[in-house]
mmCIF file with all atom_site columns, C-alpha atoms in Angstrom:
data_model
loop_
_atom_site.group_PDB
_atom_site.id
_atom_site.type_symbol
_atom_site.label_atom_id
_atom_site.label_alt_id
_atom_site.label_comp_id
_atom_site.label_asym_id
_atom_site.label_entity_id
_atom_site.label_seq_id
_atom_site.pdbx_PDB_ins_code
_atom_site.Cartn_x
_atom_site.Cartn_y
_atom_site.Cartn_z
_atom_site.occupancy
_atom_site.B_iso_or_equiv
_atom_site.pdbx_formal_charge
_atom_site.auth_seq_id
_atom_site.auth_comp_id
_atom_site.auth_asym_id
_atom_site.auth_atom_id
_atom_site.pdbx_PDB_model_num
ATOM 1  C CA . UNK H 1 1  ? 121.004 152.148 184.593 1.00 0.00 ? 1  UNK H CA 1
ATOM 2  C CA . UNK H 1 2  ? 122.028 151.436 180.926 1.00 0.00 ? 2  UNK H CA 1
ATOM 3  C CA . UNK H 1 3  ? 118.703 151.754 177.675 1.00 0.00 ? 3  UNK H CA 1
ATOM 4  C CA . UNK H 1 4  ? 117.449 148.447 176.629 1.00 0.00 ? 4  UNK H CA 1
ATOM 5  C CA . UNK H 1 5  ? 115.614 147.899 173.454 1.00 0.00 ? 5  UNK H CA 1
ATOM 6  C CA . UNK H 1 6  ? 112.082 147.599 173.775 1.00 0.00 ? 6  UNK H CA 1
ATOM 7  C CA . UNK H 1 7  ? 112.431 144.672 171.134 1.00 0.00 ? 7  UNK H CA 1
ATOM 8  C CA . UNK H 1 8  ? 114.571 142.741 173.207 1.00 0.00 ? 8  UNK H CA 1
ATOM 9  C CA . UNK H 1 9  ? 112.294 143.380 176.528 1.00 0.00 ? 9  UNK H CA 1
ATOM 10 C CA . UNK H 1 10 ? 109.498 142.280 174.992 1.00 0.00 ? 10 UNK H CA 1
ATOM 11 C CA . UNK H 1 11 ? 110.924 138.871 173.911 1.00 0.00 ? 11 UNK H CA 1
ATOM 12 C CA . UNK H 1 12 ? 109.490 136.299 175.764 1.00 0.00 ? 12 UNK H CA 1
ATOM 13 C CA . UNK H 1 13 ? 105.891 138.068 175.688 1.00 0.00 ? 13 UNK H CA 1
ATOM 14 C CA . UNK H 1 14 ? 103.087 138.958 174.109 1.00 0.00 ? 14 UNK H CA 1
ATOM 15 C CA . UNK H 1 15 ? 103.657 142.500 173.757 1.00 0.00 ? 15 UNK H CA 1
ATOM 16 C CA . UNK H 1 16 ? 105.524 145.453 175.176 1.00 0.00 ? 16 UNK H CA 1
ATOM 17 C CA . UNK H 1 17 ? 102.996 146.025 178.138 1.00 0.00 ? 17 UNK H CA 1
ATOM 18 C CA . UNK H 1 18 ? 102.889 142.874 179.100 1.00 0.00 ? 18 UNK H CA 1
ATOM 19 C CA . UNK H 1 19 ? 106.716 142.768 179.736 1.00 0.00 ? 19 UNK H CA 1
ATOM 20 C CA . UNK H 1 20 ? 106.330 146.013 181.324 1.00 0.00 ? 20 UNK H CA 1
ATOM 21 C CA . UNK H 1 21 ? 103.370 144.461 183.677 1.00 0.00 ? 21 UNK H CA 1
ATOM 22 C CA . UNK H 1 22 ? 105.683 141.641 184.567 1.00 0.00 ? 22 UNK H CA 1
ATOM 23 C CA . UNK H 1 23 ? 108.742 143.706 185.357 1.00 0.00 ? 23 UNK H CA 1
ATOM 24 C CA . UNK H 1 24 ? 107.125 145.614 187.492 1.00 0.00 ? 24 UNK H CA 1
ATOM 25 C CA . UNK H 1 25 ? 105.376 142.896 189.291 1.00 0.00 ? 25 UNK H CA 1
ATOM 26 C CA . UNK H 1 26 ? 108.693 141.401 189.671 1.00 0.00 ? 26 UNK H CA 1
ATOM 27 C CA . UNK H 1 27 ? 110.080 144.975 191.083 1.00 0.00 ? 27 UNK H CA 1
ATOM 28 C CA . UNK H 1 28 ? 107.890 145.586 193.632 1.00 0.00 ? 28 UNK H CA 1
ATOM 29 C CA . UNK H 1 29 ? 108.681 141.339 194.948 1.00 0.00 ? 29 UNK H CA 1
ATOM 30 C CA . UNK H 1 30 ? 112.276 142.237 194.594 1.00 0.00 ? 30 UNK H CA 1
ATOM 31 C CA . UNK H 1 31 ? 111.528 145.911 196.586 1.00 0.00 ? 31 UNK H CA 1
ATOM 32 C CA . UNK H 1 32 ? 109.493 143.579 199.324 1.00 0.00 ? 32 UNK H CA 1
ATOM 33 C CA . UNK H 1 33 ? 112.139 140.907 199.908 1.00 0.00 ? 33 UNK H CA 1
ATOM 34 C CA . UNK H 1 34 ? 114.600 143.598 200.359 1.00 0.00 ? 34 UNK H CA 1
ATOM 35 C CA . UNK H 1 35 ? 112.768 145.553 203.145 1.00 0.00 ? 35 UNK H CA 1
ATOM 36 C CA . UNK H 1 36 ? 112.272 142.355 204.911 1.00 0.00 ? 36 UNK H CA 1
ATOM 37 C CA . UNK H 1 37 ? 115.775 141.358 205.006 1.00 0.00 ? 37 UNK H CA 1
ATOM 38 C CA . UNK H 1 38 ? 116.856 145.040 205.788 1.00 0.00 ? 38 UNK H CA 1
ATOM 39 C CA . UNK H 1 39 ? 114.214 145.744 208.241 1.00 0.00 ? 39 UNK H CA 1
ATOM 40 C CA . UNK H 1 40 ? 115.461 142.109 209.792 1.00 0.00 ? 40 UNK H CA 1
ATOM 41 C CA . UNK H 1 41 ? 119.124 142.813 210.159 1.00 0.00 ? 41 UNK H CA 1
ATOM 42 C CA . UNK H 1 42 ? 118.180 146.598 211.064 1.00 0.00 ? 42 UNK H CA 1
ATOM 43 C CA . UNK H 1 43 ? 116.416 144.826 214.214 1.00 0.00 ? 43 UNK H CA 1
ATOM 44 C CA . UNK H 1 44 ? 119.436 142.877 215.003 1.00 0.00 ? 44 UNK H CA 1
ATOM 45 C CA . UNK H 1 45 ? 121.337 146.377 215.505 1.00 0.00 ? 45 UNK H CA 1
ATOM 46 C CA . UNK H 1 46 ? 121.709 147.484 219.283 1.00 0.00 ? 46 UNK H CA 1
ATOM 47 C CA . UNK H 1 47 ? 120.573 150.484 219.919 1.00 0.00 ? 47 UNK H CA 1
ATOM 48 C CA . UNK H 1 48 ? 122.533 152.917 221.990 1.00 0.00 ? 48 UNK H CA 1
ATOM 49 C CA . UNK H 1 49 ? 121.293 154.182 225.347 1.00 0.00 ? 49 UNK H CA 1
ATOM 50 C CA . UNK H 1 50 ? 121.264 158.086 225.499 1.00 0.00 ? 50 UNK H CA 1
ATOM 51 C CA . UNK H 1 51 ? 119.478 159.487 228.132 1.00 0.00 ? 51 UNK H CA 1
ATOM 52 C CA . UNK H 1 52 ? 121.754 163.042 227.697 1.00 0.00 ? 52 UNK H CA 1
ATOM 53 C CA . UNK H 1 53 ? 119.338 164.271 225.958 1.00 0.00 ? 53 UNK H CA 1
ATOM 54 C CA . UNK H 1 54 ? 121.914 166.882 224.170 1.00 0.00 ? 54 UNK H CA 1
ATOM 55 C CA . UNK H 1 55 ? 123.204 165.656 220.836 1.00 0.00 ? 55 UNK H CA 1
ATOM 56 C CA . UNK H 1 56 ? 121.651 163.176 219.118 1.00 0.00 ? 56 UNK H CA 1
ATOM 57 C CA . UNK H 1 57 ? 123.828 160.603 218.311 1.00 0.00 ? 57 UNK H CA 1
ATOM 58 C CA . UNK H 1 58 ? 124.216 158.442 214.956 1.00 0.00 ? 58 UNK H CA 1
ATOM 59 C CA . UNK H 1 59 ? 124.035 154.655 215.034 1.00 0.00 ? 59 UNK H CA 1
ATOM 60 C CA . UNK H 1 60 ? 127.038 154.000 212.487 1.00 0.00 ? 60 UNK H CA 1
ATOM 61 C CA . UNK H 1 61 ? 126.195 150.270 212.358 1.00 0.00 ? 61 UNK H CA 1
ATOM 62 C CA . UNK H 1 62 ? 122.566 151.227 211.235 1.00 0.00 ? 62 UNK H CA 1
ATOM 63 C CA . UNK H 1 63 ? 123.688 153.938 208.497 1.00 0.00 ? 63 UNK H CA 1
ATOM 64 C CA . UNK H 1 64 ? 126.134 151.438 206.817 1.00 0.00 ? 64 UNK H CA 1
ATOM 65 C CA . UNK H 1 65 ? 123.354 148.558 206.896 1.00 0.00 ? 65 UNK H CA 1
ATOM 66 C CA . UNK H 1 66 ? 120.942 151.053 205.195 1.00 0.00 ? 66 UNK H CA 1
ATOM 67 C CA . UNK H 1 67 ? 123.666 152.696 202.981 1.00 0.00 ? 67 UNK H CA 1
ATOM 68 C CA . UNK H 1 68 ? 124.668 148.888 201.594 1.00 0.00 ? 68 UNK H CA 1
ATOM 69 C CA . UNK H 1 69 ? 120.463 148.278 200.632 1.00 0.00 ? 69 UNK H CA 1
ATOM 70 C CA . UNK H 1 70 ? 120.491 152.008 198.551 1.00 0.00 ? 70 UNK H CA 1
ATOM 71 C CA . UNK H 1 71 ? 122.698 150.391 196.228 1.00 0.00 ? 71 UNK H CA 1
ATOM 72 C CA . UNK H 1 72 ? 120.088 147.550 194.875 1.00 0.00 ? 72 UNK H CA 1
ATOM 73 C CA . UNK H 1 73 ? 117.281 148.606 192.413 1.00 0.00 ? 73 UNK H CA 1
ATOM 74 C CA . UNK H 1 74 ? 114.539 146.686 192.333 1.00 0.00 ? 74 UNK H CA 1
ATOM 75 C CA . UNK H 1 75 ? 113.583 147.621 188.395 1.00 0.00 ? 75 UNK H CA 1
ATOM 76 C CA . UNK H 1 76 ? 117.198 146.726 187.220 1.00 0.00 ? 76 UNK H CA 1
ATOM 77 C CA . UNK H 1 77 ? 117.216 143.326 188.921 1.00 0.00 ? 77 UNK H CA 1
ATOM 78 C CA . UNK H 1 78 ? 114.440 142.956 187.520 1.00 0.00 ? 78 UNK H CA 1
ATOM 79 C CA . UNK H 1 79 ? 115.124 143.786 183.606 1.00 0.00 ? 79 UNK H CA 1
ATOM 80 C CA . UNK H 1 80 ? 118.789 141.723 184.162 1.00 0.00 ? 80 UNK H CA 1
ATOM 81 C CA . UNK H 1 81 ? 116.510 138.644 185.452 1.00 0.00 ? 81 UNK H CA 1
ATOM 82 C CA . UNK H 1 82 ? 113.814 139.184 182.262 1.00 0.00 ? 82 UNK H CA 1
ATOM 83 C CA . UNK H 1 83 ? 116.788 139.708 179.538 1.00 0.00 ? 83 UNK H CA 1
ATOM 84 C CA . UNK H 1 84 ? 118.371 136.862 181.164 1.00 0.00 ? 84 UNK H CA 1
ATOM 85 C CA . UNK H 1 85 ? 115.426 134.412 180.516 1.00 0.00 ? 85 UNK H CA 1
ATOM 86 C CA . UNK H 1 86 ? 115.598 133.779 184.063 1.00 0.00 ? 86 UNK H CA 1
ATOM 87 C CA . UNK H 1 87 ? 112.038 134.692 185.010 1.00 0.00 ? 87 UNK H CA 1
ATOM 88 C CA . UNK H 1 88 ? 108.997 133.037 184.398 1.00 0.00 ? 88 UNK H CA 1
ATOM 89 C CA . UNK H 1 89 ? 105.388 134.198 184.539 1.00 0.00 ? 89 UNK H CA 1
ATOM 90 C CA . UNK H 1 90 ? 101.456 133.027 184.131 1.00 0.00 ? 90 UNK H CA 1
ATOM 91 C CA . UNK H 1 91 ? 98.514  134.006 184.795 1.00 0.00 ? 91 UNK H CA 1
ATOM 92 C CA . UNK H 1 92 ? 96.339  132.813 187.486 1.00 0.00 ? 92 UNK H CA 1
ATOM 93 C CA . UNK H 1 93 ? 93.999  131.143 185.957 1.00 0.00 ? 93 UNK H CA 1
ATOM 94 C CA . UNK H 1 94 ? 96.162  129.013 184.079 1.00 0.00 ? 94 UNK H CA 1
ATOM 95 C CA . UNK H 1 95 ? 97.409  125.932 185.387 1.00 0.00 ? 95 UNK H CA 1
#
Protein backbone atom coordinates (compact mmCIF):
# COMPACT_ATOMS: atom_id res chain seq x y z
CA UNK A 1 0.00 0.00 0.00
CA UNK A 2 1.43 3.31 -1.40
CA UNK A 3 0.74 7.18 1.11
CA UNK A 4 -1.98 9.26 -0.24
CA UNK A 5 -2.38 12.85 0.60
CA UNK A 6 -4.89 13.58 3.01
CA UNK A 7 -5.79 16.63 0.66
CA UNK A 8 -6.56 14.56 -2.12
CA UNK A 9 -8.69 11.93 0.14
CA UNK A 10 -10.65 14.37 1.39
CA UNK A 11 -11.78 15.79 -2.01
CA UNK A 12 -15.12 15.04 -2.60
CA UNK A 13 -16.08 15.68 1.24
CA UNK A 14 -16.64 17.70 3.84
CA UNK A 15 -13.67 17.06 5.79
CA UNK A 16 -10.95 14.54 6.47
CA UNK A 17 -13.16 12.32 8.85
CA UNK A 18 -15.78 12.18 6.86
CA UNK A 19 -13.71 10.58 3.99
CA UNK A 20 -12.23 8.45 6.54
CA UNK A 21 -15.98 7.41 7.78
CA UNK A 22 -16.84 6.61 4.22
CA UNK A 23 -13.78 4.56 3.39
CA UNK A 24 -14.20 2.56 5.97
CA UNK A 25 -17.82 1.99 5.51
CA UNK A 26 -16.95 1.08 2.07
CA UNK A 27 -14.09 -1.44 3.52
CA UNK A 28 -15.91 -3.37 5.67
CA UNK A 29 -18.87 -3.83 2.28
CA UNK A 30 -15.89 -4.68 0.22
CA UNK A 31 -14.48 -7.19 3.34
CA UNK A 32 -18.34 -8.66 3.40
CA UNK A 33 -18.78 -9.30 -0.33
CA UNK A 34 -15.53 -11.02 -0.31
CA UNK A 35 -16.28 -13.58 2.49
CA UNK A 36 -19.45 -14.35 0.78
CA UNK A 37 -18.02 -15.16 -2.47
CA UNK A 38 -15.04 -17.03 -0.75
CA UNK A 39 -17.05 -18.77 1.79
CA UNK A 40 -19.38 -19.72 -1.51
CA UNK A 41 -16.75 -21.21 -3.72
CA UNK A 42 -14.99 -22.68 -0.43
CA UNK A 43 -18.44 -24.74 -0.18
CA UNK A 44 -18.22 -25.84 -3.68
CA UNK A 45 -14.77 -27.63 -2.70
CA UNK A 46 -15.09 -31.52 -2.06
CA UNK A 47 -13.92 -32.50 0.83
CA UNK A 48 -11.73 -35.53 1.12
CA UNK A 49 -12.80 -38.63 3.04
CA UNK A 50 -10.13 -39.67 5.70
CA UNK A 51 -11.18 -41.97 8.09
CA UNK A 52 -7.12 -43.00 8.78
CA UNK A 53 -7.14 -41.01 11.31
CA UNK A 54 -3.09 -40.64 11.09
CA UNK A 55 -1.97 -37.59 9.16
CA UNK A 56 -4.06 -34.99 8.55
CA UNK A 57 -4.24 -34.23 5.18
CA UNK A 58 -4.33 -30.70 3.28
CA UNK A 59 -7.12 -29.84 0.86
CA UNK A 60 -4.82 -28.12 -1.91
CA UNK A 61 -7.92 -26.91 -3.81
CA UNK A 62 -9.09 -25.10 -0.54
CA UNK A 63 -5.53 -23.48 0.33
CA UNK A 64 -5.18 -21.99 -3.23
CA UNK A 65 -8.95 -20.64 -3.12
CA UNK A 66 -8.09 -18.98 0.26
CA UNK A 67 -4.47 -18.03 -0.74
CA UNK A 68 -6.03 -16.12 -4.11
CA UNK A 69 -8.72 -13.94 -1.47
CA UNK A 70 -5.35 -12.87 0.93
CA UNK A 71 -4.30 -10.92 -1.89
CA UNK A 72 -7.43 -8.29 -1.95
CA UNK A 73 -7.55 -5.48 0.72
CA UNK A 74 -10.57 -4.22 1.45
CA UNK A 75 -9.11 -0.49 2.60
CA UNK A 76 -7.09 -0.17 -0.73
CA UNK A 77 -10.06 -0.97 -2.95
CA UNK A 78 -11.54 1.17 -1.22
CA UNK A 79 -9.16 4.45 -1.34
CA UNK A 80 -8.53 3.42 -5.41
CA UNK A 81 -12.56 3.55 -5.75
CA UNK A 82 -12.72 7.13 -3.54
CA UNK A 83 -9.55 8.75 -5.51
CA UNK A 84 -11.14 7.46 -8.52
CA UNK A 85 -14.45 9.43 -8.03
CA UNK A 86 -16.05 6.22 -8.42
CA UNK A 87 -17.94 6.09 -5.13
CA UNK A 88 -20.77 7.86 -4.03
CA UNK A 89 -22.24 8.44 -0.58
CA UNK A 90 -25.35 10.16 1.51
CA UNK A 91 -26.72 10.10 4.37
CA UNK A 92 -29.85 8.46 5.29
CA UNK A 93 -31.93 10.90 5.82
CA UNK A 94 -31.42 12.57 2.71
CA UNK A 95 -33.27 11.72 -0.23
Amino acid sequence: MEPVDLNTIQKGAEGIYEAIAVIAKRSRQVNDEIKAVLTRELGEVAIPDSDTGEEKEYNYDKMRISKSFDKIHPVAVAIKEKLGNDLEFRYRDEE
